[in-house]
Short mmCIF file of C-alpha atoms in Angstrom, two decimals:
data_model
loop_
_atom_site.label_atom_id
_atom_site.label_comp_id
_atom_site.label_asym_id
_atom_site.label_seq_id
_atom_site.Cartn_x
_atom_site.Cartn_y
_atom_site.Cartn_z
CA SER A 12 -82.39 -100.28 28.75
CA ALA A 13 -85.78 -98.85 27.79
CA VAL A 14 -88.67 -97.19 29.58
CA ILE A 15 -91.89 -98.97 28.73
CA SER A 16 -95.41 -97.88 29.56
CA GLN A 17 -98.65 -99.78 29.17
CA LYS A 18 -102.23 -98.56 29.11
CA PRO A 19 -104.49 -99.35 30.81
CA SER A 20 -102.72 -100.57 33.93
CA ARG A 21 -105.78 -102.59 34.87
CA ASP A 22 -109.34 -103.11 33.72
CA ILE A 23 -112.44 -105.09 34.58
CA CYS A 24 -114.40 -106.17 31.53
CA GLN A 25 -117.57 -108.05 30.73
CA ARG A 26 -117.63 -111.40 28.99
CA GLY A 27 -117.88 -111.09 25.20
CA THR A 28 -116.27 -107.65 24.95
CA SER A 29 -112.81 -106.71 23.66
CA LEU A 30 -109.97 -104.72 25.21
CA THR A 31 -107.03 -103.09 23.47
CA ILE A 32 -103.80 -102.73 25.43
CA GLN A 33 -101.18 -100.22 24.38
CA CYS A 34 -97.41 -100.50 24.78
CA GLN A 35 -95.24 -97.40 24.31
CA VAL A 36 -91.43 -97.33 24.49
CA ASP A 37 -89.30 -94.24 24.97
CA SER A 38 -86.74 -95.29 22.35
CA GLN A 39 -86.61 -97.33 19.18
CA VAL A 40 -86.52 -101.06 19.61
CA THR A 41 -85.80 -103.91 17.26
CA MET A 42 -88.26 -106.40 18.66
CA MET A 43 -91.47 -106.23 20.68
CA PHE A 44 -93.29 -109.13 22.30
CA TRP A 45 -96.52 -109.81 24.15
CA TYR A 46 -96.69 -112.23 27.07
CA ARG A 47 -99.51 -113.49 29.23
CA GLN A 48 -99.28 -114.38 32.91
CA GLN A 49 -102.31 -116.26 34.14
CA PRO A 50 -103.09 -116.23 37.89
CA GLY A 51 -100.43 -118.13 39.81
CA GLN A 52 -98.60 -119.05 36.60
CA SER A 53 -95.42 -117.95 34.92
CA LEU A 54 -95.19 -116.02 31.67
CA THR A 55 -96.13 -117.45 28.30
CA LEU A 56 -95.21 -115.81 25.02
CA ILE A 57 -98.25 -114.89 22.94
CA ALA A 58 -96.60 -113.41 19.87
CA THR A 59 -93.83 -111.34 18.37
CA ALA A 60 -95.09 -107.97 17.14
CA ASN A 61 -93.56 -107.26 13.73
CA GLN A 62 -93.36 -103.71 12.44
CA GLY A 63 -95.51 -103.22 9.40
CA SER A 64 -96.51 -106.85 9.03
CA GLU A 65 -98.56 -109.52 10.72
CA ALA A 66 -97.46 -110.69 14.14
CA THR A 67 -95.90 -114.12 14.62
CA TYR A 68 -98.02 -116.17 17.00
CA GLU A 69 -96.92 -118.98 19.27
CA SER A 70 -98.66 -122.31 19.39
CA GLY A 71 -102.05 -122.01 21.04
CA PHE A 72 -102.55 -118.33 20.20
CA VAL A 73 -104.38 -117.07 17.11
CA ILE A 74 -104.78 -113.72 15.41
CA ASP A 75 -108.58 -113.69 15.65
CA LYS A 76 -108.37 -113.87 19.44
CA PHE A 77 -105.28 -111.68 19.96
CA PRO A 78 -104.90 -109.23 17.06
CA ILE A 79 -101.66 -107.26 17.34
CA SER A 80 -100.52 -104.10 15.62
CA ARG A 81 -97.11 -102.49 15.47
CA PRO A 82 -97.20 -99.39 13.28
CA ASN A 83 -93.71 -98.12 14.18
CA LEU A 84 -90.56 -98.85 16.17
CA THR A 85 -91.88 -97.64 19.54
CA PHE A 86 -95.55 -98.64 19.76
CA SER A 87 -97.67 -101.77 19.70
CA THR A 88 -101.18 -102.82 20.67
CA LEU A 89 -102.64 -106.14 21.73
CA THR A 90 -106.38 -106.70 21.58
CA VAL A 91 -108.02 -109.43 23.62
CA SER A 92 -111.19 -110.25 21.69
CA ASN A 93 -114.49 -111.81 22.73
CA MET A 94 -113.23 -112.16 26.28
CA SER A 95 -114.11 -114.93 28.70
CA PRO A 96 -113.14 -115.32 32.38
CA GLU A 97 -110.25 -117.57 31.26
CA ASP A 98 -108.64 -114.47 29.70
CA SER A 99 -108.20 -112.93 33.15
CA SER A 100 -104.43 -112.46 33.30
CA ILE A 101 -101.64 -109.94 33.40
CA TYR A 102 -100.58 -109.00 29.88
CA LEU A 103 -97.03 -107.71 29.48
CA CYS A 104 -95.14 -106.29 26.58
CA SER A 105 -91.38 -106.63 26.33
CA VAL A 106 -88.75 -105.16 24.05
CA ILE A 107 -85.22 -105.64 22.85
CA PRO A 108 -83.71 -102.15 22.45
CA ARG A 109 -82.12 -101.16 19.16
CA GLY A 110 -78.36 -101.63 19.32
CA SER A 111 -78.53 -104.34 21.94
CA GLY A 112 -75.76 -106.83 21.36
CA THR A 113 -77.17 -109.30 23.86
CA ASN A 114 -80.93 -109.57 23.20
CA GLU A 115 -81.58 -108.57 26.81
CA GLN A 116 -85.32 -108.07 27.21
CA PHE A 117 -87.07 -105.37 29.20
CA PHE A 118 -90.65 -105.57 30.33
CA GLY A 119 -93.45 -103.10 30.77
CA PRO A 120 -95.41 -102.83 34.04
CA GLY A 121 -98.21 -105.06 32.76
CA THR A 122 -101.96 -104.73 32.32
CA ARG A 123 -104.06 -106.62 34.83
CA LEU A 124 -107.25 -107.80 33.15
CA THR A 125 -110.23 -109.26 35.00
CA VAL A 126 -113.11 -110.66 32.95
CA LEU A 127 -116.44 -111.14 34.67
CA LYS B 16 -89.38 -127.61 23.60
CA GLN B 17 -87.38 -125.91 26.32
CA GLU B 18 -88.59 -126.69 29.86
CA VAL B 19 -87.43 -124.44 32.69
CA THR B 20 -87.74 -125.47 36.34
CA GLN B 21 -87.10 -123.43 39.45
CA ILE B 22 -86.61 -124.96 42.85
CA PRO B 23 -87.65 -124.20 45.52
CA ALA B 24 -91.00 -122.62 44.74
CA ALA B 25 -90.80 -120.54 47.90
CA LEU B 26 -88.10 -119.57 50.35
CA SER B 27 -88.16 -117.69 53.66
CA VAL B 28 -84.96 -116.52 55.30
CA PRO B 29 -83.94 -114.11 58.06
CA GLU B 30 -82.39 -110.82 57.06
CA GLY B 31 -78.67 -111.06 56.41
CA GLU B 32 -78.69 -114.64 55.20
CA ASN B 33 -77.41 -115.41 51.71
CA LEU B 34 -79.99 -116.56 49.14
CA VAL B 35 -79.42 -119.35 46.63
CA LEU B 36 -81.99 -119.74 43.86
CA ASN B 37 -81.83 -122.54 41.34
CA CYS B 38 -82.91 -122.77 37.72
CA SER B 39 -82.63 -125.81 35.46
CA PHE B 40 -83.38 -126.17 31.76
CA THR B 41 -83.69 -129.15 29.47
CA ASP B 42 -82.05 -127.92 26.25
CA SER B 43 -78.42 -126.90 26.79
CA ALA B 44 -78.24 -125.20 23.38
CA ILE B 45 -79.31 -121.89 24.87
CA TYR B 46 -78.56 -118.38 23.68
CA ASN B 47 -79.21 -116.34 26.81
CA LEU B 48 -80.32 -116.92 30.37
CA GLN B 49 -81.92 -113.97 32.06
CA TRP B 50 -82.91 -113.51 35.70
CA PHE B 51 -85.82 -111.23 36.58
CA ARG B 52 -87.46 -109.95 39.69
CA GLN B 53 -91.24 -109.52 39.92
CA ASP B 54 -92.96 -107.67 42.74
CA PRO B 55 -96.62 -108.55 43.44
CA GLY B 56 -98.91 -107.29 40.70
CA LYS B 57 -96.03 -105.64 38.85
CA GLY B 58 -93.99 -106.16 35.73
CA LEU B 59 -90.55 -107.73 35.51
CA THR B 60 -87.24 -106.09 36.34
CA SER B 61 -84.20 -107.50 34.57
CA LEU B 62 -81.49 -108.40 37.08
CA LEU B 63 -78.79 -110.21 35.14
CA LEU B 64 -78.28 -111.67 31.71
CA ILE B 65 -75.77 -114.42 31.01
CA GLN B 66 -74.88 -115.14 27.42
CA SER B 67 -74.22 -118.74 26.40
CA SER B 68 -70.47 -118.09 26.16
CA GLN B 69 -70.30 -116.76 29.72
CA ARG B 70 -70.02 -118.61 33.02
CA GLU B 71 -71.26 -115.91 35.37
CA GLN B 72 -72.40 -112.32 35.78
CA THR B 73 -72.29 -110.06 38.81
CA SER B 74 -74.15 -106.92 39.79
CA GLY B 75 -73.76 -105.59 43.31
CA ARG B 76 -74.96 -108.23 45.75
CA LEU B 77 -76.18 -110.45 42.92
CA ASN B 78 -74.17 -113.14 41.20
CA ALA B 79 -75.50 -115.58 38.63
CA SER B 80 -73.68 -118.61 37.31
CA LEU B 81 -74.37 -120.72 34.25
CA ASP B 82 -73.42 -124.34 33.63
CA LYS B 83 -74.75 -125.27 30.21
CA SER B 84 -73.46 -128.85 30.34
CA SER B 85 -75.59 -129.63 33.35
CA GLY B 86 -78.45 -127.33 32.32
CA ARG B 87 -78.31 -125.20 35.45
CA SER B 88 -78.06 -121.63 36.61
CA THR B 89 -77.83 -120.35 40.16
CA LEU B 90 -78.64 -116.86 41.41
CA TYR B 91 -76.86 -115.85 44.61
CA ILE B 92 -78.02 -112.84 46.60
CA ALA B 93 -75.62 -111.87 49.36
CA ALA B 94 -76.66 -110.47 52.71
CA SER B 95 -80.38 -110.48 52.00
CA GLN B 96 -82.59 -107.55 52.98
CA PRO B 97 -86.37 -107.27 53.41
CA GLY B 98 -86.44 -105.30 50.17
CA ASP B 99 -85.25 -108.43 48.36
CA SER B 100 -88.63 -110.03 49.01
CA ALA B 101 -90.12 -110.76 45.58
CA THR B 102 -90.58 -113.54 43.05
CA TYR B 103 -87.47 -114.34 41.05
CA LEU B 104 -87.89 -115.75 37.56
CA CYS B 105 -85.35 -117.24 35.24
CA ALA B 106 -85.89 -117.31 31.50
CA VAL B 107 -84.02 -119.00 28.69
CA GLY B 108 -83.98 -118.30 24.97
CA ASP B 109 -82.63 -116.24 22.12
CA TYR B 110 -85.39 -113.66 21.86
CA LYS B 111 -88.34 -115.94 22.57
CA LEU B 112 -88.05 -116.56 26.28
CA SER B 113 -89.20 -119.68 28.13
CA PHE B 114 -89.85 -118.92 31.78
CA GLY B 115 -89.67 -120.94 34.94
CA ALA B 116 -92.49 -120.74 37.47
CA GLY B 117 -90.37 -118.65 39.81
CA THR B 118 -89.13 -118.74 43.39
CA THR B 119 -91.00 -116.52 45.83
CA VAL B 120 -88.58 -115.13 48.41
CA THR B 121 -89.50 -113.66 51.78
CA VAL B 122 -86.77 -112.01 53.80
CA ARG B 123 -87.81 -111.62 57.44
CA ALA B 124 -86.62 -108.55 59.32
#
């Protein structure tokens, strides 16, 4: 498994501002992902964070709105840009640890974002 | 596109009763099926992973089965306890997971 931390754990932001969420893992991982969980909904994959290259975004998500960085094997950031109330969600990062033969995913504790 | 459905959406049982949670998926060509637990306002805890070549996995009081031909998985929790109260999510995929909406379980003391 892996121990995953996210910062901040929660935040309240004003419309039109941006927030950067950090995801730190205690060991090297092969893959990192960002998910969104809107109120009362299940999780939706935003993108795969690729080390040293541009993230791979899912349909409906774009880099201008959700820029992602992954400078090394244990750290990634997700920025939610030009926020609106519709961006109020829990944002979670997940990882597949290096050496996993099963692709089992482990999730961070999430960042609860409220946009006013 | 893979669609994942979980029924029922909510379940309330008295302590000690066995829990049966259902998950169905539309595309049987899956790689993995993973069951998670989510406590209110928290992240996800991985409970069990079943690879496509497997029929079931067990961990303590938890047992998950997989029937790819019918597109179904079932999570059994034996002798439920109040601490089992949470939302249970199933997810299907190789590394890109498609999630069901979850079953919210309440175990009454």
